[in-house]
Amino acid sequence: MKPALLVATKGWDVESWARRIRPLLPDRPILCTDRAGIYHGADADLAEIHYILAWKPLQETLDRLPSLRVIFSLGAGVDHIFALTRLPDVPIVRIVDPDLTARMTEYVVWQVLHHQRLGPAYSAHQRERVWRDIDPPAAHQVSVGIMGLGVMGGSAARILVRLGFKVRSWTRSPKRMAGVESFHGAERFDAFLAGTDILVALLPLTPDTRGLIDLPLLRKLRRDGPLGGPILINAGRGGSHVEADIVAALRDGTLAGASLDVFQTEPLPADSPLWDLGNVVITPHVAAVSDPVALAGQIAGQIEAFERGEKLKNRVDPRRGY
Amino acid sequence: MKPALLVATKGWDVESWARRIRPLLPDRPILCTDRAGIYHGADADLAEIHYILAWKPLQETLDRLPSLRVIFSLGAGVDHIFALTRLPDVPIVRIVDPDLTARMTEYVVWQVLHHQRLGPAYSAHQRERVWRDIDPPAAHQVSVGIMGLGVMGGSAARILVRLGFKVRSWTRSPKRMAGVESFHGAERFDAFLAGTDILVALLPLTPDTRGLIDLPLLRKLRRDGPLGGPILINAGRGGSHVEADIVAALRDGTLAGASLDVFQTEPLPADSPLWDLGNVVITPHVAAVSDPVALAGQIAGQIEAFERGEKLKNRVDPRRGY
C-alpha cells in the first residue's frame, strides 16, 4: 500500500471529495472525517497519514497526524489553515485551478458589467413597469481597480481590458500586466484608490488584509466618476472588509453600490441590513466554488509527482500567509 | 459652399446630432427637421441636399430631395429606412462603429453571464433574505447560440469564447470564426437550435426575420441543458420576435428566462405581462445606443472620402435589407 490520505472538511460534503479522489489513487487508504471535521477511527490509522486534504481542519485532527508530509487546501484561500494555533512544519499547498480561475473571472466580469450597465437602476424601473431611457457609461469611461492581482485577478483583468474598461491594479510587490496600470506598495495605495470607480477585492485573508476595506478606505475612491459614486465588489474573503462600514458607506452615498459574495459571518445573518440596501447584489459565497471533479485530479497529480521527488506547485509562503 | 446635409430624425434629439457634425464639416449648410421628422424650410433649400442623416425619415421628406446622393442611417439597423414605400436609387449606408460594437458586446456578455450565473435566482433569494448555496454551471457547460454573426455578434462571440462558453452561430450564408461552431442555411437551423441553451438574437429586421422568434422556434431549443431550460436574449429588433409567444413560453416552461432590450411596441406598454414574469430582464432599448460624438466623425469622414471618389463603407444590400 502507498501512503494514506485523510480528507478533513468542516461543513462540506467530505464524501463527495473522497469519491472523486479514490479512483485516481486506488492503491492507498483514503480516510475521512465526519462533516464536523472529527475523525472517529483509531490513532493507529492516522499515524499512517502522509497527506491531508483540508477545509477548515480541526486543530485536534492535525495534532493526531505524526507522519504528515503535505497539507493540501481544498480552496484557493488558506486562511482557514493559518487560523490554527499550531501548524506542523510541512508544505502547505493551495488550489490554483483553471476551473476555479474561470469561475472567478465569470463572477467578476458579470458584476462589473452589472454596475457599469446600470443593472440595479433598470431592475428598479422594471419592478415599477417604467420605461426610462437612461444611458449607461461606456466601458472605456469606467475605471476598475483590482486589489489582489493573482491568477484569478489577472484572468479577470484580461477580459475587462478586452471589454474596453480602464483597468488598474494594486499589489504588495511590483507586478506588470499588458493594458493594466499597476500600482504597488503602501505609498501608492491612495493614488490607486483615487482613480478607481469599481473596486474589485480578491485579497487573501492575512493579518495585513483583515479589516482593510473600511470606511476611511472607501472614502478615498473616485467620487466624480460616471456611476454616481464608487462601487465595491468583494469576492475574496469577508474578513478583509468591515460590514458595518460598508452599510454606512452605502447609506451616506460614499458607495453607490456593492456586490458581495463573502461576509464576516457566513451564512449572512437574516437580520443584516445588507440584504435589502439599494444597489447591493448578495450571493452566497459562490463566486468560485471548488469543483471536486476538476480539483481531485490536480491533487492526485501533485501527490504522485511529490513521491517521485518533484517540487510541489502552488506552495504557500507561510510568512506572507498566501 | 460644399454640398449640403439634412439631419432628419423622428423622436430623437435632432440638434444633438447637428451640433456634433457641424464642426467636422464647417464649409457646408447643415439643415435639420423638427423632432417629428418634418422640414419646415423651403423646397429650394432641400434641392441642394446631397446627404441625409436619417433615423425613421418621413416619406414626404425623402420625396423632397431631388439631388440626394447618399442616405446615412443613424443606427446600426436600417429597417426604419426600408419601411418606406419609395426609396430613391442611392446608396444606403449603415453605422458600423467600434463604440456601438463595444456597447452591444457589453450587453450580450452581461446578460449571458447573468443567466449562466443564476442571477435571477440569487436575486429572488436576496429579496427573501435567504442564503441558499446553489451552484451555477460552469461556462464550458453552457452553449450560447448567436443568430446574426455580424460585426457586433462576432465581437460578443470572441469574448464569450474567452470566458469558456461553448459558442455556436447561425447565419444565412457560411461564416467561420475561431472557436465558434458555425451553422448556416435553413436546413441547419433546427440542428443549431437543438444544441443551444442561451439563444442570442442580434438579427436585422427584414421580411425574412419578422416574427421569426415564435413559439415553434423556442420549442426547438435544448431542453436538457444545465439551466433548467433555454434562455432567450433579444437585442436586435423587437419585430423579429412574437411577444405573446415569449410570454406563453415563459409561462409554460418552454423558456426558463429571457433578457429583452427590444419590443414589438416601444416603449413597452405598462400593461405588458413581460414586466413582472420571473427570470425576465427588461431594458429600454439601450443595449447599443448610437453616440453622436463617436458617430459624427465616421459620417463626416465617409462624406469626404465619397467626394474624393472613394468607395462608401458599410453599404447596405437592398436585396437582403441589411
XYZ file of C-alpha atoms in Angstrom:
644
model
C 0.000 0.000 0.000
C 1.171 3.521 -0.728
C 0.974 6.305 1.898
C -2.514 7.213 3.102
C -4.675 10.335 2.761
C -7.105 11.972 5.134
C -9.933 14.141 3.805
C -10.807 16.562 6.619
C -13.500 19.128 5.911
C -15.799 21.053 8.208
C -19.245 21.952 6.893
C -18.640 20.425 3.464
C -19.593 17.132 1.953
C -16.492 15.065 2.826
C -17.636 12.025 0.923
C -18.063 13.901 -2.377
C -14.341 14.751 -2.232
C -13.278 11.246 -1.239
C -15.419 9.732 -4.005
C -13.590 11.812 -6.620
C -10.081 11.146 -5.352
C -10.368 7.375 -4.698
C -10.397 6.211 -8.344
C -7.395 8.432 -9.071
C -5.267 6.982 -6.234
C -6.665 3.450 -5.992
C -3.711 1.876 -4.197
C -3.865 3.859 -0.931
C -6.149 4.107 2.077
C -8.320 7.238 1.938
C -9.847 8.121 5.320
C -12.464 10.768 6.054
C -13.549 12.923 8.966
C -17.239 13.476 9.599
C -18.980 16.660 8.464
C -17.893 18.406 11.671
C -14.228 17.663 10.858
C -13.833 14.959 13.545
C -12.094 11.637 12.778
C -13.751 8.794 14.640
C -11.284 5.975 13.891
C -8.137 4.795 15.684
C -4.991 6.884 16.201
C -3.057 3.993 14.636
C -4.762 4.671 11.280
C -3.965 8.360 11.500
C -0.314 7.599 12.213
C -0.042 6.359 8.602
C -1.429 9.553 7.020
C 1.046 11.424 4.787
C -1.396 13.849 3.173
C -4.360 15.819 4.433
C -6.907 17.379 2.046
C -8.303 20.068 4.266
C -11.079 22.611 4.503
C -11.217 24.291 7.932
C -9.337 21.379 9.567
C -9.624 20.999 13.344
C -6.524 21.534 15.485
C -7.216 18.242 17.269
C -7.223 16.379 13.937
C -3.921 17.858 12.758
C -2.372 17.093 16.170
C -3.098 13.396 15.571
C -1.018 13.161 12.349
C 2.631 12.378 13.310
C 3.643 11.299 9.770
C 2.081 14.222 7.883
C 4.103 15.332 4.818
C 1.834 17.821 2.964
C -1.307 19.856 3.699
C -3.497 20.413 0.630
C -6.042 23.213 0.985
C -9.318 22.367 -0.762
C -9.886 26.059 -1.561
C -7.903 28.847 -3.156
C -7.639 30.592 0.218
C -5.543 29.173 3.065
C -6.658 31.459 5.898
C -8.698 28.514 7.227
C -5.379 26.734 7.842
C -3.388 29.669 9.206
C -6.258 30.260 11.659
C -4.969 27.233 13.629
C -2.693 27.732 16.657
C -0.148 25.002 15.889
C 0.844 24.037 12.365
C 3.191 21.131 11.626
C 6.328 22.094 9.728
C 5.233 20.690 6.345
C 4.493 22.324 2.996
C 1.021 23.859 2.603
C -0.323 23.726 -0.951
C -3.247 25.750 -2.224
C -5.533 25.177 -5.154
C -4.691 27.044 -8.353
C -7.099 25.566 -10.785
C -8.073 26.675 -14.285
C -11.698 25.899 -13.456
C -11.639 27.949 -10.247
C -9.959 30.801 -12.109
C -12.588 30.657 -14.857
C -15.414 30.746 -12.302
C -13.988 33.782 -10.517
C -13.469 35.511 -13.871
C -17.133 34.915 -14.766
C -18.251 36.386 -11.442
C -16.047 39.492 -11.591
C -16.883 40.288 -15.238
C -20.596 39.709 -14.537
C -20.703 42.064 -11.560
C -18.511 44.764 -13.136
C -20.836 44.805 -16.182
C -23.905 44.736 -13.930
C -22.900 48.001 -12.254
C -21.403 49.692 -15.346
C -24.544 48.878 -17.353
C -26.776 50.253 -14.553
C -28.364 46.858 -13.837
C -29.713 47.899 -10.416
C -31.440 51.002 -11.873
C -33.104 49.124 -14.768
C -34.181 46.440 -12.336
C -35.850 49.050 -10.099
C -37.597 50.572 -13.147
C -38.748 47.123 -14.269
C -40.374 46.476 -10.888
C -42.305 49.759 -11.357
C -43.126 48.937 -15.028
C -41.342 52.131 -16.041
C -39.560 52.603 -19.399
C -36.860 55.155 -18.619
C -34.203 55.638 -21.237
C -31.083 56.208 -19.107
C -27.799 55.625 -20.920
C -25.024 53.708 -19.152
C -21.455 54.995 -19.456
C -19.212 53.170 -21.927
C -16.700 50.689 -20.504
C -13.839 52.961 -21.529
C -15.199 55.669 -19.229
C -15.119 53.375 -16.184
C -12.002 52.547 -14.183
C -11.870 49.137 -12.489
C -9.294 48.803 -9.705
C -8.305 45.257 -8.786
C -6.740 44.563 -5.373
C -5.084 41.164 -5.464
C -3.746 40.550 -8.953
C -3.031 36.853 -8.542
C -4.005 34.168 -11.035
C -7.730 34.934 -10.649
C -7.433 38.719 -10.637
C -5.127 38.575 -13.655
C -7.583 36.452 -15.615
C -10.484 38.802 -14.843
C -8.312 41.811 -15.706
C -7.531 40.399 -19.173
C -11.232 40.069 -20.068
C -12.074 43.500 -18.615
C -9.317 45.037 -20.754
C -10.776 43.265 -23.805
C -14.195 44.725 -22.964
C -12.641 48.193 -23.017
C -12.529 49.033 -19.300
C -9.701 51.090 -17.861
C -8.089 48.577 -15.510
C -5.645 49.326 -12.706
C -4.186 47.027 -10.084
C -2.694 47.376 -6.659
C -0.288 44.757 -5.369
C 2.165 44.430 -2.477
C 5.155 43.870 -4.714
C 5.554 45.202 -8.282
C 3.506 43.303 -10.870
C 3.007 44.271 -14.510
C 0.334 43.230 -16.960
C -0.383 44.409 -20.510
C -3.126 47.038 -20.600
C -3.255 47.363 -16.811
C -1.992 50.416 -14.930
C -0.114 48.958 -11.987
C 0.384 50.439 -8.530
C 2.270 48.812 -5.685
C 3.315 49.449 -2.128
C 1.671 51.345 0.712
C 2.744 54.755 -0.598
C 0.831 54.285 -3.912
C -2.339 52.882 -2.355
C -4.172 56.210 -2.101
C -3.336 57.116 -5.704
C -4.699 53.720 -6.797
C -7.957 54.278 -4.895
C -8.361 57.894 -6.067
C -8.728 56.769 -9.693
C -10.947 53.731 -9.062
C -14.689 53.684 -9.887
C -15.247 49.962 -9.285
C -13.035 48.390 -6.609
C -12.663 44.617 -7.025
C -11.241 42.914 -3.927
C -9.797 39.437 -4.457
C -7.499 39.532 -1.451
C -6.313 36.563 0.591
C -7.139 36.898 4.295
C -3.927 37.646 6.188
C -3.087 39.818 9.202
C -2.367 42.619 6.681
C -5.719 42.418 4.906
C -8.017 41.769 7.879
C -10.482 44.663 8.124
C -8.639 46.532 5.345
C -11.781 47.637 3.496
C -13.246 50.108 5.972
C -14.938 53.489 5.765
C -11.723 55.565 5.546
C -10.586 53.410 2.595
C -13.957 53.648 0.820
C -13.873 57.441 1.188
C -10.665 57.527 -0.889
C -12.307 56.036 -4.015
C -13.053 58.305 -7.001
C -16.119 60.414 -6.279
C -16.671 62.135 -9.661
C -16.768 59.022 -11.865
C -19.565 58.183 -14.324
C -21.538 55.867 -11.996
C -22.708 58.447 -9.471
C -20.220 57.134 -6.923
C -17.852 54.233 -6.406
C -18.794 50.543 -6.326
C -17.267 47.768 -4.179
C -17.073 44.143 -5.351
C -15.668 41.706 -2.767
C -15.189 38.104 -3.844
C -12.094 37.412 -1.743
C -12.750 36.955 1.966
C -15.352 38.603 4.202
C -12.712 39.109 6.893
C -10.981 41.706 4.699
C -13.947 44.104 4.935
C -15.856 45.795 7.746
C -19.523 45.190 7.023
C -20.818 47.931 9.337
C -18.659 50.408 7.399
C -19.963 49.157 4.033
C -23.539 49.601 5.286
C -22.720 53.130 6.485
C -20.996 53.927 3.158
C -23.999 52.733 1.143
C -26.369 54.748 3.327
C -24.452 58.023 3.199
C -23.547 57.796 -0.502
C -19.829 57.079 -0.005
C -20.610 53.964 -2.067
C -23.124 53.970 -4.929
C -23.390 50.191 -4.922
C -21.790 46.875 -3.992
C -21.607 43.217 -4.956
C -20.662 40.989 -2.048
C -20.048 37.259 -2.278
C -18.224 36.939 1.064
C -19.119 38.133 4.558
C -17.679 38.407 8.053
C -20.220 35.801 9.188
C -21.408 33.195 6.694
C -24.213 32.468 6.074
C -25.006 36.195 6.179
C -27.445 36.575 9.118
C -31.068 37.210 8.100
C -31.068 40.470 10.089
C -28.130 42.005 8.186
C -29.142 45.368 6.686
C -27.145 44.430 3.557
C -29.916 42.179 2.239
C -32.144 44.987 1.105
C -29.979 48.045 0.672
C -30.385 49.519 -2.816
C -27.764 48.666 -5.469
C -26.396 45.729 -3.479
C -26.027 42.268 -5.023
C -25.689 39.460 -2.454
C -24.501 35.989 -3.497
C -23.865 33.129 -1.034
C -20.075 32.626 -1.415
C -20.402 31.059 -4.858
C -18.102 33.292 -6.939
C -15.607 30.461 -7.362
C -16.712 27.174 -5.898
C -14.175 24.349 -5.679
C -15.334 21.604 -8.005
C -14.278 18.141 -6.739
C -14.165 16.776 -10.296
C -11.762 19.450 -11.505
C -9.596 19.554 -8.388
C -9.192 15.895 -7.424
C -7.084 15.227 -10.499
C -4.788 18.106 -9.692
C -4.196 16.938 -6.105
C -3.650 13.325 -7.154
C -1.117 14.501 -9.724
C 0.739 16.589 -7.151
C 0.940 13.642 -4.710
C 2.407 11.364 -7.367
C 4.893 13.997 -8.509
C 5.902 14.685 -4.880
C 6.627 10.978 -4.338
C 8.793 10.942 -7.494
C 10.824 13.691 -5.816
C 9.448 16.602 -7.870
C 8.722 20.019 -6.411
C 5.213 20.798 -5.179
C 3.434 23.507 -7.140
C 1.383 26.336 -5.600
C 3.117 26.172 -2.205
C 2.027 28.827 0.232
C 4.625 31.153 1.744
C 3.883 30.894 5.481
C 5.459 34.303 6.147
C 3.081 36.054 3.697
C 0.152 33.824 4.613
C -0.823 33.176 0.940
C -20.018 76.043 -50.296
C -19.800 72.274 -50.483
C -22.915 70.079 -50.869
C -25.447 70.304 -48.045
C -26.655 67.817 -45.421
C -30.067 67.246 -43.888
C -30.399 65.686 -40.438
C -33.824 64.039 -40.346
C -34.751 62.157 -37.189
C -38.082 61.270 -35.707
C -38.334 61.077 -31.930
C -34.633 61.819 -31.372
C -32.827 64.973 -30.466
C -32.023 66.304 -33.981
C -29.967 69.198 -32.707
C -27.605 66.996 -30.677
C -26.624 65.271 -33.946
C -26.306 68.505 -35.917
C -24.193 70.051 -33.152
C -21.679 67.195 -33.406
C -21.428 67.135 -37.187
C -21.201 70.915 -37.842
C -17.642 71.460 -36.545
C -16.468 68.461 -38.581
C -17.923 69.749 -41.881
C -17.786 73.529 -41.331
C -17.979 74.569 -45.002
C -21.454 73.201 -45.800
C -25.047 74.028 -44.903
C -26.448 71.575 -42.353
C -30.251 71.637 -42.153
C -32.499 69.897 -39.651
C -36.035 68.577 -39.454
C -38.032 69.088 -36.286
C -38.384 66.306 -33.723
C -41.321 64.868 -35.656
C -39.138 64.499 -38.771
C -40.754 67.408 -40.674
C -38.655 70.021 -42.513
C -40.232 73.438 -42.240
C -37.981 75.407 -44.665
C -38.239 75.997 -48.405
C -38.080 73.280 -51.079
C -35.292 75.317 -52.703
C -33.016 74.559 -49.717
C -33.837 70.871 -49.878
C -32.992 70.801 -53.589
C -29.335 71.327 -52.611
C -29.183 68.396 -50.172
C -26.745 65.636 -51.187
C -26.737 63.690 -47.914
C -29.393 62.767 -45.407
C -28.518 61.557 -41.902
C -31.670 59.693 -41.073
C -33.449 57.995 -38.210
C -37.008 56.968 -39.153
C -37.140 59.524 -42.005
C -40.569 60.535 -43.320
C -41.537 59.572 -46.869
C -42.594 63.166 -47.543
C -39.141 64.423 -46.516
C -37.258 61.976 -48.764
C -39.610 62.858 -51.656
C -38.443 66.487 -51.417
C -34.723 65.670 -52.047
C -34.116 65.641 -55.853
C -30.293 65.860 -55.537
C -29.851 63.186 -52.881
C -26.644 61.110 -53.267
C -26.369 59.047 -50.050
C -28.626 58.024 -47.169
C -26.758 57.568 -43.867
C -28.646 55.608 -41.234
C -28.004 56.956 -37.736
C -28.378 53.453 -36.273
C -26.909 50.034 -36.920
C -30.288 48.824 -38.199
C -31.783 50.100 -41.462
C -35.284 48.642 -41.194
C -36.508 52.174 -40.391
C -35.458 53.149 -43.944
C -36.704 50.053 -45.778
C -40.071 50.585 -44.056
C -40.696 53.443 -46.539
C -42.729 52.852 -49.693
C -40.457 54.674 -52.160
C -36.701 54.811 -51.817
C -34.511 56.875 -54.143
C -31.909 54.853 -56.051
C -28.908 55.962 -53.975
C -26.533 54.077 -51.659
C -27.767 53.431 -48.117
C -25.006 53.361 -45.527
C -25.376 51.991 -42.038
C -23.381 52.628 -38.909
C -20.641 50.144 -38.096
C -18.943 51.786 -35.202
C -16.367 50.409 -32.768
C -18.195 52.159 -29.934
C -21.564 50.685 -30.906
C -19.964 47.255 -31.253
C -18.347 47.585 -27.824
C -21.671 48.581 -26.234
C -23.505 45.611 -27.729
C -20.702 43.289 -26.623
C -21.012 44.586 -23.042
C -24.769 43.975 -23.086
C -24.602 40.450 -24.526
C -21.770 39.307 -22.231
C -23.542 40.845 -19.227
C -26.844 39.086 -19.903
C -25.304 35.725 -20.841
C -23.340 35.757 -17.554
C -26.442 36.910 -15.653
C -28.378 33.801 -16.694
C -25.458 31.348 -16.588
C -24.531 32.551 -13.072
C -28.165 32.205 -11.926
C -28.561 35.945 -11.290
C -32.389 35.817 -11.238
C -32.396 33.018 -8.614
C -29.902 34.752 -6.285
C -31.841 37.962 -6.677
C -35.070 36.220 -5.607
C -33.275 34.680 -2.597
C -31.836 38.067 -1.668
C -35.319 39.626 -1.584
C -36.340 36.858 0.857
C -33.093 37.255 2.886
C -32.316 33.599 2.168
C -28.763 32.197 1.935
C -29.136 29.251 -0.419
C -25.958 27.725 -1.735
C -26.939 26.794 -5.304
C -24.027 26.283 -7.684
C -24.212 27.742 -11.182
C -22.995 25.627 -14.093
C -19.548 26.454 -15.456
C -19.379 28.456 -18.682
C -17.981 25.440 -20.531
C -21.190 23.522 -19.752
C -23.381 26.193 -21.369
C -23.931 26.571 -25.108
C -24.610 30.075 -26.431
C -26.168 30.228 -29.904
C -25.826 33.534 -31.722
C -28.216 34.375 -34.571
C -26.753 37.234 -36.572
C -22.970 36.946 -36.539
C -22.228 40.392 -37.942
C -19.681 42.785 -36.521
C -21.495 43.006 -33.174
C -22.298 39.311 -32.837
C -18.733 38.421 -33.786
C -17.305 40.721 -31.141
C -19.555 39.287 -28.417
C -18.724 35.744 -29.579
C -14.990 36.366 -29.161
C -15.374 37.420 -25.514
C -17.790 34.562 -24.763
C -15.253 32.097 -26.197
C -12.564 33.648 -23.964
C -14.869 33.190 -20.966
C -15.096 29.487 -21.808
C -18.632 29.241 -23.206
C -19.442 26.825 -25.999
C -20.422 29.227 -28.766
C -22.303 28.378 -31.965
C -23.630 30.664 -34.658
C -26.317 30.517 -37.282
C -26.043 32.653 -40.383
C -27.716 32.811 -43.784
C -24.523 32.296 -45.719
C -21.449 30.372 -44.469
C -19.371 32.278 -41.924
C -16.471 30.897 -39.920
C -14.902 32.145 -36.716
C -12.220 30.616 -34.484
C -13.715 28.731 -31.553
C -17.280 29.047 -32.850
C -19.276 26.122 -34.238
C -20.955 27.540 -37.302
C -24.266 26.556 -38.866
C -25.807 28.123 -41.932
C -28.822 27.831 -44.172
C -32.408 26.850 -43.462
C -31.653 23.131 -43.387
C -29.190 23.500 -40.458
C -31.379 25.831 -38.398
C -33.042 23.128 -36.297
C -29.689 21.485 -35.515
C -28.376 24.879 -34.402
C -31.361 25.413 -32.092
C -31.294 21.870 -30.694
C -27.864 22.462 -29.152
C -28.478 25.983 -27.854
C -29.021 26.794 -24.147
C -28.880 30.587 -24.467
C -30.180 31.995 -27.760
C -28.786 35.450 -28.544
C -30.703 37.247 -31.321
C -28.904 40.160 -32.966
C -30.868 39.986 -36.196
C -31.609 42.871 -38.541
C -35.319 43.333 -39.194
C -36.104 42.148 -42.720
C -39.066 40.349 -44.305
C -37.186 37.082 -43.519
C -36.690 37.789 -39.835
C -40.034 39.435 -38.992
C -41.794 37.285 -36.391
C -39.078 34.608 -36.688
C -38.744 34.009 -32.934
C -42.072 32.384 -32.184
C -43.279 29.516 -30.022
C -42.456 26.725 -32.531
C -38.869 28.061 -32.756
C -38.480 28.345 -28.970
C -39.677 24.754 -28.577
C -36.705 23.578 -30.666
C -34.083 24.899 -28.199
C -32.177 22.430 -25.996
C -34.377 21.252 -23.147
C -31.901 19.199 -21.075
C -29.214 21.856 -20.647
C -27.751 22.936 -17.292
C -30.011 25.984 -16.762
C -33.324 24.189 -16.262
C -34.457 25.258 -19.729
C -33.404 27.569 -22.538
C -32.928 31.338 -22.295
C -33.705 33.982 -24.959
C -31.718 37.211 -25.273
C -33.006 39.632 -27.939
C -31.014 42.811 -28.532
C -31.683 43.071 -32.265
C -35.169 44.246 -33.186
C -38.488 43.638 -31.424
C -40.125 42.946 -34.783
C -38.158 39.704 -35.075
C -39.958 38.153 -32.106
C -43.569 37.422 -31.188
C -44.036 38.755 -27.679
C -47.235 36.812 -26.959
C -45.316 33.620 -27.784
C -42.430 34.585 -25.491
C -44.901 35.207 -22.663
C -46.535 31.817 -23.312
C -43.119 30.123 -23.450
C -42.033 31.659 -20.138
C -45.319 30.652 -18.504
C -45.315 27.022 -19.673
C -41.582 26.445 -19.092
C -40.577 26.320 -22.765
C -38.234 29.164 -21.759
C -36.517 29.298 -18.368
C -35.735 33.000 -18.746
C -35.238 35.933 -21.091
C -33.433 39.250 -21.455
C -35.216 41.623 -23.793
C -33.909 45.018 -24.870
C -36.244 45.406 -27.874
C -40.003 45.037 -28.225
C -42.736 44.984 -30.842
C -44.042 48.271 -29.388
C -41.569 50.654 -27.769
C -41.817 51.914 -25.082
C -43.061 48.549 -23.818
C -46.668 49.221 -22.690
C -47.147 49.306 -18.912
C -49.720 46.504 -19.168
C -47.333 44.035 -20.843
C -47.124 40.816 -18.798
C -43.362 40.739 -19.550
C -42.589 43.344 -16.883
C -43.013 41.002 -13.960
C -42.583 37.499 -15.277
C -39.906 35.625 -13.305
C -36.390 35.389 -14.791
C -37.024 38.204 -17.283
C -34.687 41.194 -17.579
C -36.229 44.212 -19.342
C -34.046 47.100 -20.562
C -35.386 50.070 -22.548
C -33.608 49.589 -25.926
C -30.226 50.634 -24.553
C -28.081 47.613 -25.473
C -26.163 49.680 -28.042
C -27.089 53.342 -28.156
C -25.746 55.473 -31.019
C -23.394 58.036 -29.525
C -23.361 61.257 -31.612
C -19.766 62.010 -30.549
C -18.466 58.663 -31.748
C -20.548 58.510 -34.928
C -20.396 62.045 -36.311
C -16.700 61.684 -37.113
C -17.316 58.486 -39.001
C -20.073 60.008 -41.161
C -18.060 63.165 -41.870
C -15.106 61.001 -42.928
C -17.304 58.937 -45.251
C -18.723 62.076 -46.922
C -15.248 63.465 -47.586
C -13.967 60.140 -48.907
C -17.057 59.785 -51.153
C -16.394 63.220 -52.660
C -12.791 62.221 -53.357
C -14.255 59.340 -55.367
C -13.588 56.608 -52.823
C -15.987 53.764 -52.149
C -18.516 54.091 -49.345
C -18.029 51.646 -46.484
C -20.825 49.702 -44.766
C -23.246 49.946 -47.690
C -26.484 48.080 -47.235
C -27.509 45.465 -49.768
C -31.094 46.492 -50.630
C -31.971 42.952 -51.748
C -31.007 41.486 -48.350
C -32.302 44.501 -46.438
C -29.177 44.765 -44.231
